[in-house]
Coordinates of C-alpha atoms in Angstrom, one line a residue:
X7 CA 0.0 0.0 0.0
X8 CA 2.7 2.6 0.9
X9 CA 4.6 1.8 -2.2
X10 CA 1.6 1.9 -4.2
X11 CA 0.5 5.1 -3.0
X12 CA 3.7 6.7 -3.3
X13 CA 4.2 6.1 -7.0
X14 CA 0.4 7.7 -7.3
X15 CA 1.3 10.7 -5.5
X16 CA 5.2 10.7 -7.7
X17 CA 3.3 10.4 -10.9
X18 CA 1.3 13.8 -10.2
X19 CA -1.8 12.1 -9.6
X20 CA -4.8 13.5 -7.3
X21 CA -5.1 12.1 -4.4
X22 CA -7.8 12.7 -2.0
X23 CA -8.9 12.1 1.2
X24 CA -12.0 10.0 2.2
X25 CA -13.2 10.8 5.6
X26 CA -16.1 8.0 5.8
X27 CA -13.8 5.3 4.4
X28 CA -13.9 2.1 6.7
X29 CA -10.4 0.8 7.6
X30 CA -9.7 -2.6 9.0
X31 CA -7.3 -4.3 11.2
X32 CA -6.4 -7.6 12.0
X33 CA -5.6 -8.3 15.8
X34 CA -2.6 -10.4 16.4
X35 CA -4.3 -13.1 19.2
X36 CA -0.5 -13.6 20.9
X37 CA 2.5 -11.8 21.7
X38 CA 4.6 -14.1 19.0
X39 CA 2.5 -13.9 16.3
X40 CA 2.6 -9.7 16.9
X41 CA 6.1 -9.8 17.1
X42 CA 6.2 -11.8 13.8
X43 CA 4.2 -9.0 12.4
X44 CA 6.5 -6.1 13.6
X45 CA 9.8 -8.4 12.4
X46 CA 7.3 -8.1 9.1
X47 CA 7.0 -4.4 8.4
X48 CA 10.6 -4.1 9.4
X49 CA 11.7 -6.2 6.6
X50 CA 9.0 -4.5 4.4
X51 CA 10.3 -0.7 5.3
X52 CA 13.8 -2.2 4.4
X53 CA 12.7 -3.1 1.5
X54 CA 10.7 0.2 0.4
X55 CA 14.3 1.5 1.6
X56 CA 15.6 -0.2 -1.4
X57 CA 12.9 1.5 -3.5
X58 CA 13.3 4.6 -2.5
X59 CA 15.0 6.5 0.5
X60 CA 12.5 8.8 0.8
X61 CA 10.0 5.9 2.1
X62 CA 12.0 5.8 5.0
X63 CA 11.7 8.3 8.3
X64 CA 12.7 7.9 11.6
X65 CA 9.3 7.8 13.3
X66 CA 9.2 4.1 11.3
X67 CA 11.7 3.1 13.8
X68 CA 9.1 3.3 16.8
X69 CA 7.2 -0.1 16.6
X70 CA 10.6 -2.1 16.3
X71 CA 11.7 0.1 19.2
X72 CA 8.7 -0.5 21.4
X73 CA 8.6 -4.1 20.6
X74 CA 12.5 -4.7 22.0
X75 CA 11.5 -2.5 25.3
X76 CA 8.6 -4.4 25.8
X77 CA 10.8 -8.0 25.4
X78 CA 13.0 -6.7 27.4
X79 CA 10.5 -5.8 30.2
X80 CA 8.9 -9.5 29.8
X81 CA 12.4 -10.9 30.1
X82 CA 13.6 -9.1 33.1

């Protein structure tokens, strides 16, 4: 989806927003299989990395970041 929407928005496209648009989410049921999904978007931000640098900000950081404090926390 990011990818996607980024080459929209590159190729001068409209974009617009939908306020009423229904969005949703599935709920990881245990704390492996969320950790699987965060390992997940890490590897897929790598890889948009790849793409293009721009895809990449710092604030993308913050689920890998609260996922190792919260192992960490568990382990201790």
């Amino acid at each position: 989806d990011i990818e996607f929407s980024h080459r929209i928005i590159e190729s001068g496209a409209k974009v617009i927003l939908v306020p009423d648009a229904v969005v949703f989410h599935k709920r990881r049921t245990s704390l492996k299989k969320f950790f699987r999904q965060v390992f997940n978007w890490g590897v897929a931000r790598i890889n948009l990395y790849k793409i293009d640098r721009k895809l990449l900000e710092p604030v993308h950081a913050l689920p890998a970041l609260a996922t190792l404090v919260l192992f960490l926390l568990l382990c201790a």
